[in-house]
Amino acid sequence: MTNPQYGPACTPGHPFVAPGAPGMPVAPGMPLVPVAPVAPTKPGHTFAIVAAVLLWAITGLALALLAVVFAMAELWGLASGYSGTELLRDVLKLGFWAVLVIAGLVSLLYVPGFRRLPLPHRLAVLGALACPLPCFYAFLLYSG
């Protein structure tokens, strides 16, 4: 009893097992299991990926710096007698603006003309739009 696709090496009791069986050795010269052809790869988006990562990292660092400074200022305010309702009002005001900006960026991500771009390019453009304002405030914080 032979397998017509692989020949006599696949007969029962033969020392070699059917080629391509997981974890089993394949005899030299035996045909391998047919594999699907590999699709050609598209040109990479390396520059867009690096730009997106860099822009979003700068934005994240600037936002982290601003959040720490804001938290320290609020904590010092509470320690000096600043009321909790005023603190809550400031936090809600800042949260409202943050949610508004995030909603604007996410809605821009799904604009039909913008969706035609590959994802790395979209993220790079959104990073370029999100980066200037936090960086401006972080530089203003350092300079003032």
mmCIF file of N, CA and C in Angstrom:
data_model
loop_
_atom_site.group_PDB
_atom_site.id
_atom_site.type_symbol
_atom_site.label_atom_id
_atom_site.label_comp_id
_atom_site.label_asym_id
_atom_site.label_seq_id
_atom_site.Cartn_x
_atom_site.Cartn_y
_atom_site.Cartn_z
ATOM 1 N N MET A 1 0.859 -1.176 0.000
ATOM 2 C CA MET A 1 0.000 0.000 0.000
ATOM 3 C C MET A 1 0.897 1.228 0.000
ATOM 4 N N THR A 2 0.876 1.965 -1.088
ATOM 5 C CA THR A 2 1.699 3.164 -1.179
ATOM 6 C C THR A 2 0.811 4.376 -1.377
ATOM 7 N N ASN A 3 1.314 5.492 -0.955
ATOM 8 C CA ASN A 3 0.615 6.759 -1.167
ATOM 9 C C ASN A 3 1.047 7.290 -2.531
ATOM 10 N N PRO A 4 0.099 7.491 -3.444
ATOM 11 C CA PRO A 4 0.498 7.923 -4.786
ATOM 12 C C PRO A 4 1.154 9.304 -4.804
ATOM 13 N N GLN A 5 0.871 10.107 -3.818
ATOM 14 C CA GLN A 5 1.459 11.444 -3.820
ATOM 15 C C GLN A 5 2.902 11.423 -3.334
ATOM 16 N N TYR A 6 3.236 10.542 -2.382
ATOM 17 C CA TYR A 6 4.567 10.564 -1.788
ATOM 18 C C TYR A 6 5.394 9.323 -2.108
ATOM 19 N N GLY A 7 4.831 8.348 -2.682
ATOM 20 C CA GLY A 7 5.606 7.176 -3.087
ATOM 21 C C GLY A 7 5.682 6.119 -2.009
ATOM 22 N N PRO A 8 6.624 5.158 -2.198
ATOM 23 C CA PRO A 8 6.679 3.991 -1.303
ATOM 24 C C PRO A 8 7.143 4.313 0.110
ATOM 25 N N ALA A 9 7.712 5.493 0.326
ATOM 26 C CA ALA A 9 8.182 5.803 1.679
ATOM 27 C C ALA A 9 7.039 5.998 2.660
ATOM 28 N N CYS A 10 5.815 6.118 2.179
ATOM 29 C CA CYS A 10 4.679 6.327 3.066
ATOM 30 C C CYS A 10 3.908 5.043 3.325
ATOM 31 N N THR A 11 4.489 3.917 2.999
ATOM 32 C CA THR A 11 3.805 2.656 3.256
ATOM 33 C C THR A 11 3.844 2.355 4.743
ATOM 34 N N PRO A 12 2.841 1.667 5.244
ATOM 35 C CA PRO A 12 2.834 1.332 6.669
ATOM 36 C C PRO A 12 4.040 0.456 7.013
ATOM 37 N N GLY A 13 4.670 0.758 8.104
ATOM 38 C CA GLY A 13 5.820 -0.008 8.552
ATOM 39 C C GLY A 13 7.132 0.503 7.995
ATOM 40 N N HIS A 14 7.109 1.451 7.115
ATOM 41 C CA HIS A 14 8.350 2.009 6.577
ATOM 42 C C HIS A 14 9.002 2.861 7.662
ATOM 43 N N PRO A 15 10.360 2.894 7.753
ATOM 44 C CA PRO A 15 10.995 3.645 8.833
ATOM 45 C C PRO A 15 10.761 5.144 8.780
ATOM 46 N N PHE A 16 10.453 5.665 7.618
ATOM 47 C CA PHE A 16 10.190 7.093 7.526
ATOM 48 C C PHE A 16 8.704 7.347 7.521
ATOM 49 N N VAL A 17 8.318 8.445 8.110
ATOM 50 C CA VAL A 17 6.908 8.803 8.211
ATOM 51 C C VAL A 17 6.590 9.760 7.076
ATOM 52 N N ALA A 18 5.332 9.959 6.825
ATOM 53 C CA ALA A 18 4.908 10.863 5.751
ATOM 54 C C ALA A 18 5.563 12.232 5.920
ATOM 55 N N PRO A 19 6.090 12.781 4.833
ATOM 56 C CA PRO A 19 6.765 14.068 4.961
ATOM 57 C C PRO A 19 5.805 15.162 5.397
ATOM 58 N N GLY A 20 6.321 16.032 6.230
ATOM 59 C CA GLY A 20 5.525 17.155 6.689
ATOM 60 C C GLY A 20 4.722 16.870 7.927
ATOM 61 N N ALA A 21 4.753 15.635 8.435
ATOM 62 C CA ALA A 21 4.032 15.349 9.667
ATOM 63 C C ALA A 21 4.713 16.098 10.803
ATOM 64 N N PRO A 22 3.960 16.736 11.661
ATOM 65 C CA PRO A 22 4.580 17.559 12.703
ATOM 66 C C PRO A 22 5.454 16.733 13.630
ATOM 67 N N GLY A 23 6.678 17.182 13.823
ATOM 68 C CA GLY A 23 7.596 16.541 14.744
ATOM 69 C C GLY A 23 8.221 15.269 14.236
ATOM 70 N N MET A 24 8.007 14.891 13.006
ATOM 71 C CA MET A 24 8.533 13.648 12.466
ATOM 72 C C MET A 24 9.650 13.952 11.464
ATOM 73 N N PRO A 25 10.663 13.095 11.415
ATOM 74 C CA PRO A 25 11.760 13.339 10.485
ATOM 75 C C PRO A 25 11.334 13.077 9.046
ATOM 76 N N VAL A 26 11.969 13.767 8.151
ATOM 77 C CA VAL A 26 11.718 13.581 6.716
ATOM 78 C C VAL A 26 12.999 13.051 6.113
ATOM 79 N N ALA A 27 12.889 11.993 5.325
ATOM 80 C CA ALA A 27 14.072 11.396 4.705
ATOM 81 C C ALA A 27 14.629 12.328 3.644
ATOM 82 N N PRO A 28 15.947 12.356 3.474
ATOM 83 C CA PRO A 28 16.520 13.206 2.435
ATOM 84 C C PRO A 28 16.032 12.777 1.055
ATOM 85 N N GLY A 29 15.696 13.744 0.252
ATOM 86 C CA GLY A 29 15.245 13.459 -1.103
ATOM 87 C C GLY A 29 13.760 13.219 -1.225
ATOM 88 N N MET A 30 13.079 13.107 -0.112
ATOM 89 C CA MET A 30 11.636 12.890 -0.187
ATOM 90 C C MET A 30 10.951 14.216 -0.483
ATOM 91 N N PRO A 31 9.888 14.197 -1.240
ATOM 92 C CA PRO A 31 9.190 15.463 -1.512
ATOM 93 C C PRO A 31 8.510 15.980 -0.254
ATOM 94 N N LEU A 32 8.505 17.278 -0.104
ATOM 95 C CA LEU A 32 7.843 17.893 1.038
ATOM 96 C C LEU A 32 6.369 18.121 0.731
ATOM 97 N N VAL A 33 5.631 18.425 1.760
ATOM 98 C CA VAL A 33 4.219 18.725 1.590
ATOM 99 C C VAL A 33 4.112 20.016 0.777
ATOM 100 N N PRO A 34 3.237 20.046 -0.203
ATOM 101 C CA PRO A 34 3.120 21.267 -0.999
ATOM 102 C C PRO A 34 2.708 22.449 -0.122
ATOM 103 N N VAL A 35 3.324 23.602 -0.351
ATOM 104 C CA VAL A 35 2.999 24.806 0.404
ATOM 105 C C VAL A 35 2.450 25.850 -0.538
ATOM 106 N N ALA A 36 1.669 26.751 0.021
ATOM 107 C CA ALA A 36 1.101 27.829 -0.785
ATOM 108 C C ALA A 36 2.209 28.820 -1.130
ATOM 109 N N PRO A 37 2.151 29.417 -2.290
ATOM 110 C CA PRO A 37 3.177 30.403 -2.637
ATOM 111 C C PRO A 37 3.100 31.614 -1.719
ATOM 112 N N VAL A 38 4.236 32.181 -1.464
ATOM 113 C CA VAL A 38 4.313 33.346 -0.589
ATOM 114 C C VAL A 38 3.941 34.577 -1.404
ATOM 115 N N ALA A 39 3.033 35.378 -0.862
ATOM 116 C CA ALA A 39 2.608 36.590 -1.559
ATOM 117 C C ALA A 39 3.740 37.609 -1.539
ATOM 118 N N PRO A 40 3.922 38.327 -2.613
ATOM 119 C CA PRO A 40 4.971 39.343 -2.608
ATOM 120 C C PRO A 40 4.648 40.427 -1.586
ATOM 121 N N THR A 41 5.670 40.894 -0.919
ATOM 122 C CA THR A 41 5.450 41.915 0.100
ATOM 123 C C THR A 41 5.406 43.290 -0.539
ATOM 124 N N LYS A 42 4.578 44.133 0.021
ATOM 125 C CA LYS A 42 4.485 45.507 -0.450
ATOM 126 C C LYS A 42 5.657 46.295 0.116
ATOM 127 N N PRO A 43 6.010 47.390 -0.508
ATOM 128 C CA PRO A 43 7.098 48.177 0.055
ATOM 129 C C PRO A 43 6.752 48.631 1.460
ATOM 130 N N GLY A 44 7.741 48.648 2.313
ATOM 131 C CA GLY A 44 7.515 48.967 3.715
ATOM 132 C C GLY A 44 7.150 50.417 3.950
ATOM 133 N N HIS A 45 6.582 50.639 5.081
ATOM 134 C CA HIS A 45 6.200 51.983 5.509
ATOM 135 C C HIS A 45 7.106 52.392 6.662
ATOM 136 N N THR A 46 8.378 52.075 6.539
ATOM 137 C CA THR A 46 9.299 52.268 7.648
ATOM 138 C C THR A 46 9.366 53.730 8.089
ATOM 139 N N PHE A 47 9.470 54.646 7.138
ATOM 140 C CA PHE A 47 9.580 56.053 7.499
ATOM 141 C C PHE A 47 8.326 56.530 8.226
ATOM 142 N N ALA A 48 7.159 56.131 7.743
ATOM 143 C CA ALA A 48 5.911 56.546 8.387
ATOM 144 C C ALA A 48 5.801 55.951 9.787
ATOM 145 N N ILE A 49 6.239 54.715 9.956
ATOM 146 C CA ILE A 49 6.176 54.083 11.271
ATOM 147 C C ILE A 49 7.114 54.791 12.245
ATOM 148 N N VAL A 50 8.335 55.079 11.795
ATOM 149 C CA VAL A 50 9.296 55.765 12.665
ATOM 150 C C VAL A 50 8.796 57.169 13.002
ATOM 151 N N ALA A 51 8.254 57.864 12.007
ATOM 152 C CA ALA A 51 7.736 59.215 12.253
ATOM 153 C C ALA A 51 6.568 59.179 13.231
ATOM 154 N N ALA A 52 5.658 58.216 13.064
ATOM 155 C CA ALA A 52 4.510 58.117 13.967
ATOM 156 C C ALA A 52 4.961 57.817 15.393
ATOM 157 N N VAL A 53 5.870 56.880 15.538
ATOM 158 C CA VAL A 53 6.351 56.528 16.884
ATOM 159 C C VAL A 53 7.051 57.721 17.521
ATOM 160 N N LEU A 54 7.882 58.403 16.749
ATOM 161 C CA LEU A 54 8.605 59.554 17.284
ATOM 162 C C LEU A 54 7.653 60.683 17.683
ATOM 163 N N LEU A 55 6.698 61.007 16.819
ATOM 164 C CA LEU A 55 5.761 62.092 17.124
ATOM 165 C C LEU A 55 4.888 61.756 18.329
ATOM 166 N N TRP A 56 4.398 60.518 18.389
ATOM 167 C CA TRP A 56 3.542 60.153 19.516
ATOM 168 C C TRP A 56 4.342 60.030 20.811
ATOM 169 N N ALA A 57 5.618 59.636 20.721
ATOM 170 C CA ALA A 57 6.451 59.581 21.927
ATOM 171 C C ALA A 57 6.704 60.990 22.462
ATOM 172 N N ILE A 58 6.989 61.932 21.571
ATOM 173 C CA ILE A 58 7.197 63.317 22.007
ATOM 174 C C ILE A 58 5.917 63.871 22.616
ATOM 175 N N THR A 59 4.777 63.588 21.970
ATOM 176 C CA THR A 59 3.495 64.058 22.498
ATOM 177 C C THR A 59 3.215 63.453 23.870
ATOM 178 N N GLY A 60 3.459 62.166 24.009
ATOM 179 C CA GLY A 60 3.224 61.502 25.294
ATOM 180 C C GLY A 60 4.115 62.032 26.400
ATOM 181 N N LEU A 61 5.385 62.288 26.073
ATOM 182 C CA LEU A 61 6.286 62.839 27.084
ATOM 183 C C LEU A 61 5.868 64.241 27.496
ATOM 184 N N ALA A 62 5.472 65.054 26.528
ATOM 185 C CA ALA A 62 5.029 66.410 26.865
ATOM 186 C C ALA A 62 3.762 66.367 27.719
ATOM 187 N N LEU A 63 2.831 65.490 27.369
ATOM 188 C CA LEU A 63 1.609 65.367 28.164
ATOM 189 C C LEU A 63 1.892 64.842 29.563
ATOM 190 N N ALA A 64 2.837 63.910 29.671
ATOM 191 C CA ALA A 64 3.187 63.393 30.998
ATOM 192 C C ALA A 64 3.799 64.490 31.861
ATOM 193 N N LEU A 65 4.658 65.302 31.264
ATOM 194 C CA LEU A 65 5.242 66.416 32.015
ATOM 195 C C LEU A 65 4.162 67.386 32.470
ATOM 196 N N LEU A 66 3.248 67.724 31.576
ATOM 197 C CA LEU A 66 2.173 68.650 31.938
ATOM 198 C C LEU A 66 1.261 68.059 33.011
ATOM 199 N N ALA A 67 0.992 66.768 32.936
ATOM 200 C CA ALA A 67 0.139 66.133 33.942
ATOM 201 C C ALA A 67 0.804 66.143 35.312
ATOM 202 N N VAL A 68 2.108 65.892 35.358
ATOM 203 C CA VAL A 68 2.815 65.901 36.640
ATOM 204 C C VAL A 68 2.814 67.303 37.228
ATOM 205 N N VAL A 69 3.084 68.309 36.400
ATOM 206 C CA VAL A 69 3.119 69.685 36.901
ATOM 207 C C VAL A 69 1.725 70.114 37.360
ATOM 208 N N PHE A 70 0.696 69.744 36.598
ATOM 209 C CA PHE A 70 -0.674 70.078 36.991
ATOM 210 C C PHE A 70 -1.029 69.405 38.313
ATOM 211 N N ALA A 71 -0.662 68.139 38.455
ATOM 212 C CA ALA A 71 -0.964 67.426 39.695
ATOM 213 C C ALA A 71 -0.219 68.049 40.877
ATOM 214 N N MET A 72 1.045 68.436 40.678
ATOM 215 C CA MET A 72 1.795 69.077 41.772
ATOM 216 C C MET A 72 1.172 70.419 42.148
ATOM 217 N N ALA A 73 0.755 71.184 41.147
ATOM 218 C CA ALA A 73 0.143 72.487 41.434
ATOM 219 C C ALA A 73 -1.171 72.311 42.185
ATOM 220 N N GLU A 74 -1.968 71.342 41.801
ATOM 221 C CA GLU A 74 -3.228 71.092 42.502
ATOM 222 C C GLU A 74 -2.981 70.598 43.926
ATOM 223 N N LEU A 75 -1.978 69.756 44.094
ATOM 224 C CA LEU A 75 -1.662 69.268 45.438
ATOM 225 C C LEU A 75 -1.172 70.406 46.331
ATOM 226 N N TRP A 76 -0.334 71.277 45.793
ATOM 227 C CA TRP A 76 0.107 72.444 46.560
ATOM 228 C C TRP A 76 -1.073 73.367 46.852
ATOM 229 N N GLY A 77 -1.977 73.479 45.915
ATOM 230 C CA GLY A 77 -3.166 74.297 46.151
ATOM 231 C C GLY A 77 -4.016 73.743 47.270
ATOM 232 N N LEU A 78 -4.214 72.429 47.274
ATOM 233 C CA LEU A 78 -4.975 71.809 48.371
ATOM 234 C C LEU A 78 -4.279 71.999 49.707
ATOM 235 N N ALA A 79 -2.959 71.906 49.705
ATOM 236 C CA ALA A 79 -2.214 72.069 50.955
ATOM 237 C C ALA A 79 -2.289 73.497 51.479
ATOM 238 N N SER A 80 -2.488 74.458 50.575
ATOM 239 C CA SER A 80 -2.525 75.853 51.019
ATOM 240 C C SER A 80 -3.953 76.352 51.237
ATOM 241 N N GLY A 81 -4.939 75.491 51.150
ATOM 242 C CA GLY A 81 -6.301 75.893 51.464
ATOM 243 C C GLY A 81 -7.222 76.013 50.267
ATOM 244 N N TYR A 82 -6.811 75.584 49.123
ATOM 245 C CA TYR A 82 -7.638 75.590 47.917
ATOM 246 C C TYR A 82 -8.781 74.606 48.131
ATOM 247 N N SER A 83 -10.020 74.998 47.861
ATOM 248 C CA SER A 83 -11.140 74.116 48.189
ATOM 249 C C SER A 83 -11.244 72.953 47.192
ATOM 250 N N GLY A 84 -11.839 71.881 47.649
ATOM 251 C CA GLY A 84 -11.992 70.693 46.821
ATOM 252 C C GLY A 84 -12.912 70.901 45.643
ATOM 253 N N THR A 85 -13.929 71.765 45.785
ATOM 254 C CA THR A 85 -14.835 72.014 44.654
ATOM 255 C C THR A 85 -14.133 72.773 43.539
ATOM 256 N N GLU A 86 -13.248 73.708 43.915
ATOM 257 C CA GLU A 86 -12.487 74.411 42.888
ATOM 258 C C GLU A 86 -11.517 73.460 42.182
ATOM 259 N N LEU A 87 -10.944 72.537 42.945
ATOM 260 C CA LEU A 87 -10.059 71.536 42.359
ATOM 261 C C LEU A 87 -10.832 70.653 41.382
ATOM 262 N N LEU A 88 -12.011 70.212 41.793
ATOM 263 C CA LEU A 88 -12.834 69.378 40.915
ATOM 264 C C LEU A 88 -13.227 70.144 39.656
ATOM 265 N N ARG A 89 -13.554 71.417 39.786
ATOM 266 C CA ARG A 89 -13.905 72.226 38.623
ATOM 267 C C ARG A 89 -12.724 72.320 37.645
ATOM 268 N N ASP A 90 -11.515 72.511 38.172
ATOM 269 C CA ASP A 90 -10.333 72.584 37.308
ATOM 270 C C ASP A 90 -10.058 71.256 36.612
ATOM 271 N N VAL A 91 -10.179 70.173 37.352
ATOM 272 C CA VAL A 91 -9.935 68.849 36.769
ATOM 273 C C VAL A 91 -10.976 68.535 35.700
ATOM 274 N N LEU A 92 -12.256 68.861 35.964
ATOM 275 C CA LEU A 92 -13.299 68.608 34.971
ATOM 276 C C LEU A 92 -13.116 69.475 33.725
ATOM 277 N N LYS A 93 -12.678 70.710 33.920
ATOM 278 C CA LYS A 93 -12.436 71.579 32.771
ATOM 279 C C LYS A 93 -11.297 71.022 31.904
ATOM 280 N N LEU A 94 -10.226 70.592 32.547
ATOM 281 C CA LEU A 94 -9.105 70.014 31.812
ATOM 282 C C LEU A 94 -9.521 68.702 31.151
ATOM 283 N N GLY A 95 -10.292 67.891 31.856
ATOM 284 C CA GLY A 95 -10.778 66.634 31.284
ATOM 285 C C GLY A 95 -11.686 66.851 30.098
ATOM 286 N N PHE A 96 -12.530 67.888 30.171
ATOM 287 C CA PHE A 96 -13.411 68.201 29.042
ATOM 288 C C PHE A 96 -12.601 68.528 27.800
ATOM 289 N N TRP A 97 -11.571 69.365 27.954
ATOM 290 C CA TRP A 97 -10.751 69.726 26.790
ATOM 291 C C TRP A 97 -9.977 68.521 26.260
ATOM 292 N N ALA A 98 -9.508 67.665 27.159
ATOM 293 C CA ALA A 98 -8.782 66.472 26.724
ATOM 294 C C ALA A 98 -9.697 65.538 25.940
ATOM 295 N N VAL A 99 -10.913 65.321 26.437
ATOM 296 C CA VAL A 99 -11.868 64.459 25.729
ATOM 297 C C VAL A 99 -12.248 65.066 24.383
ATOM 298 N N LEU A 100 -12.395 66.378 24.338
ATOM 299 C CA LEU A 100 -12.736 67.048 23.086
ATOM 300 C C LEU A 100 -11.632 66.880 22.039
ATOM 301 N N VAL A 101 -10.379 67.035 22.448
ATOM 302 C CA VAL A 101 -9.257 66.879 21.513
ATOM 303 C C VAL A 101 -9.126 65.423 21.074
ATOM 304 N N ILE A 102 -9.259 64.500 21.992
ATOM 305 C CA ILE A 102 -9.168 63.076 21.642
ATOM 306 C C ILE A 102 -10.299 62.693 20.692
ATOM 307 N N ALA A 103 -11.503 63.168 20.943
ATOM 308 C CA ALA A 103 -12.629 62.874 20.051
ATOM 309 C C ALA A 103 -12.392 63.453 18.657
ATOM 310 N N GLY A 104 -11.813 64.649 18.593
ATOM 311 C CA GLY A 104 -11.511 65.238 17.294
ATOM 312 C C GLY A 104 -10.484 64.427 16.523
ATOM 313 N N LEU A 105 -9.435 63.948 17.208
ATOM 314 C CA LEU A 105 -8.414 63.151 16.531
ATOM 315 C C LEU A 105 -8.955 61.800 16.096
ATOM 316 N N VAL A 106 -9.749 61.174 16.937
ATOM 317 C CA VAL A 106 -10.320 59.873 16.574
ATOM 318 C C VAL A 106 -11.316 60.022 15.428
ATOM 319 N N SER A 107 -12.110 61.101 15.442
ATOM 320 C CA SER A 107 -13.054 61.293 14.332
ATOM 321 C C SER A 107 -12.308 61.575 13.035
ATOM 322 N N LEU A 108 -11.162 62.254 13.111
ATOM 323 C CA LEU A 108 -10.367 62.481 11.911
ATOM 324 C C LEU A 108 -9.794 61.171 11.379
ATOM 325 N N LEU A 109 -9.544 60.230 12.261
ATOM 326 C CA LEU A 109 -9.014 58.938 11.846
ATOM 327 C C LEU A 109 -9.987 58.202 10.932
ATOM 328 N N TYR A 110 -11.282 58.478 11.050
ATOM 329 C CA TYR A 110 -12.287 57.754 10.274
ATOM 330 C C TYR A 110 -12.938 58.582 9.178
ATOM 331 N N VAL A 111 -12.382 59.731 8.843
ATOM 332 C CA VAL A 111 -12.893 60.507 7.708
ATOM 333 C C VAL A 111 -12.638 59.694 6.439
ATOM 334 N N PRO A 112 -13.622 59.573 5.544
ATOM 335 C CA PRO A 112 -13.456 58.684 4.384
ATOM 336 C C PRO A 112 -12.217 58.969 3.531
ATOM 337 N N GLY A 113 -11.912 60.212 3.253
ATOM 338 C CA GLY A 113 -10.732 60.502 2.452
ATOM 339 C C GLY A 113 -9.444 60.169 3.179
ATOM 340 N N PHE A 114 -9.465 60.275 4.479
ATOM 341 C CA PHE A 114 -8.288 60.004 5.298
ATOM 342 C C PHE A 114 -8.087 58.508 5.494
ATOM 343 N N ARG A 115 -9.193 57.750 5.423
ATOM 344 C CA ARG A 115 -9.117 56.295 5.619
ATOM 345 C C ARG A 115 -8.406 55.584 4.493
ATOM 346 N N ARG A 116 -8.282 56.250 3.329
ATOM 347 C CA ARG A 116 -7.612 55.604 2.202
ATOM 348 C C ARG A 116 -6.106 55.491 2.420
ATOM 349 N N LEU A 117 -5.570 56.303 3.314
ATOM 350 C CA LEU A 117 -4.140 56.213 3.620
ATOM 351 C C LEU A 117 -3.862 54.937 4.414
ATOM 352 N N PRO A 118 -2.677 54.379 4.265
ATOM 353 C CA PRO A 118 -2.325 53.238 5.125
ATOM 354 C C PRO A 118 -2.255 53.676 6.585
ATOM 355 N N LEU A 119 -2.454 52.741 7.484
ATOM 356 C CA LEU A 119 -2.507 53.055 8.913
ATOM 357 C C LEU A 119 -1.257 53.757 9.431
ATOM 358 N N PRO A 120 -0.042 53.339 9.052
ATOM 359 C CA PRO A 120 1.128 54.077 9.564
ATOM 360 C C PRO A 120 1.133 55.545 9.136
ATOM 361 N N HIS A 121 0.669 55.829 7.929
ATOM 362 C CA HIS A 121 0.627 57.210 7.462
ATOM 363 C C HIS A 121 -0.438 58.005 8.221
ATOM 364 N N ARG A 122 -1.582 57.373 8.479
ATOM 365 C CA ARG A 122 -2.620 58.060 9.252
ATOM 366 C C ARG A 122 -2.136 58.388 10.655
ATOM 367 N N LEU A 123 -1.448 57.434 11.282
ATOM 368 C CA LEU A 123 -0.955 57.679 12.634
ATOM 369 C C LEU A 123 0.129 58.750 12.650
ATOM 370 N N ALA A 124 0.946 58.811 11.596
ATOM 371 C CA ALA A 124 1.965 59.860 11.524
ATOM 372 C C ALA A 124 1.323 61.233 11.373
ATOM 373 N N VAL A 125 0.281 61.326 10.548
ATOM 374 C CA VAL A 125 -0.400 62.616 10.373
ATOM 375 C C VAL A 125 -1.098 63.025 11.668
ATOM 376 N N LEU A 126 -1.753 62.087 12.331
ATOM 377 C CA LEU A 126 -2.405 62.418 13.599
ATOM 378 C C LEU A 126 -1.383 62.808 14.661
ATOM 379 N N GLY A 127 -0.226 62.152 14.660
ATOM 380 C CA GLY A 127 0.826 62.535 15.596
ATOM 381 C C GLY A 127 1.329 63.939 15.315
ATOM 382 N N ALA A 128 1.424 64.286 14.025
ATOM 383 C CA ALA A 128 1.857 65.642 13.671
ATOM 384 C C ALA A 128 0.815 66.676 14.074
ATOM 385 N N LEU A 129 -0.442 66.301 14.081
ATOM 386 C CA LEU A 129 -1.489 67.228 14.519
ATOM 387 C C LEU A 129 -1.572 67.320 16.042
ATOM 388 N N ALA A 130 -1.277 66.214 16.725
ATOM 389 C CA ALA A 130 -1.410 66.199 18.186
ATOM 390 C C ALA A 130 -0.181 66.742 18.899
ATOM 391 N N CYS A 131 0.958 66.757 18.240
ATOM 392 C CA CYS A 131 2.220 67.089 18.903
ATOM 393 C C CYS A 131 2.408 68.564 19.247
ATOM 394 N N PRO A 132 2.067 69.521 18.401
ATOM 395 C CA PRO A 132 2.479 70.910 18.672
ATOM 396 C C PRO A 132 1.920 71.521 19.956
ATOM 397 N N LEU A 133 0.662 71.320 20.258
ATOM 398 C CA LEU A 133 0.066 71.993 21.411
ATOM 399 C C LEU A 133 0.676 71.541 22.741
ATOM 400 N N PRO A 134 0.773 70.228 23.021
ATOM 401 C CA PRO A 134 1.426 69.842 24.283
ATOM 402 C C PRO A 134 2.889 70.273 24.346
ATOM 403 N N CYS A 135 3.579 70.209 23.199
ATOM 404 C CA CYS A 135 4.983 70.632 23.196
ATOM 405 C C CYS A 135 5.097 72.134 23.445
ATOM 406 N N PHE A 136 4.186 72.925 22.877
ATOM 407 C CA PHE A 136 4.199 74.364 23.116
ATOM 408 C C PHE A 136 4.017 74.661 24.601
ATOM 409 N N TYR A 137 3.058 74.002 25.239
ATOM 410 C CA TYR A 137 2.832 74.243 26.661
ATOM 411 C C TYR A 137 3.985 73.733 27.521
ATOM 412 N N ALA A 138 4.609 72.618 27.105
ATOM 413 C CA ALA A 138 5.767 72.121 27.869
ATOM 414 C C ALA A 138 6.940 73.094 27.751
ATOM 415 N N PHE A 139 7.187 73.629 26.542
ATOM 416 C CA PHE A 139 8.244 74.626 26.379
ATOM 417 C C PHE A 139 7.907 75.911 27.125
ATOM 418 N N LEU A 140 6.642 76.282 27.108
ATOM 419 C CA LEU A 140 6.211 77.475 27.852
ATOM 420 C C LEU A 140 6.432 77.276 29.349
ATOM 421 N N LEU A 141 6.187 76.064 29.816
ATOM 422 C CA LEU A 141 6.406 75.747 31.221
ATOM 423 C C LEU A 141 7.883 75.871 31.592
ATOM 424 N N TYR A 142 8.747 75.364 30.727
ATOM 425 C CA TYR A 142 10.180 75.441 31.003
ATOM 426 C C TYR A 142 10.723 76.849 30.880
ATOM 427 N N SER A 143 10.170 77.633 29.962
ATOM 428 C CA SER A 143 10.722 78.957 29.735
ATOM 429 C C SER A 143 10.202 79.996 30.731
ATOM 430 N N GLY A 144 9.071 79.723 31.354
ATOM 431 C CA GLY A 144 8.472 80.741 32.172
ATOM 432 C C GLY A 144 8.623 80.525 33.615
#
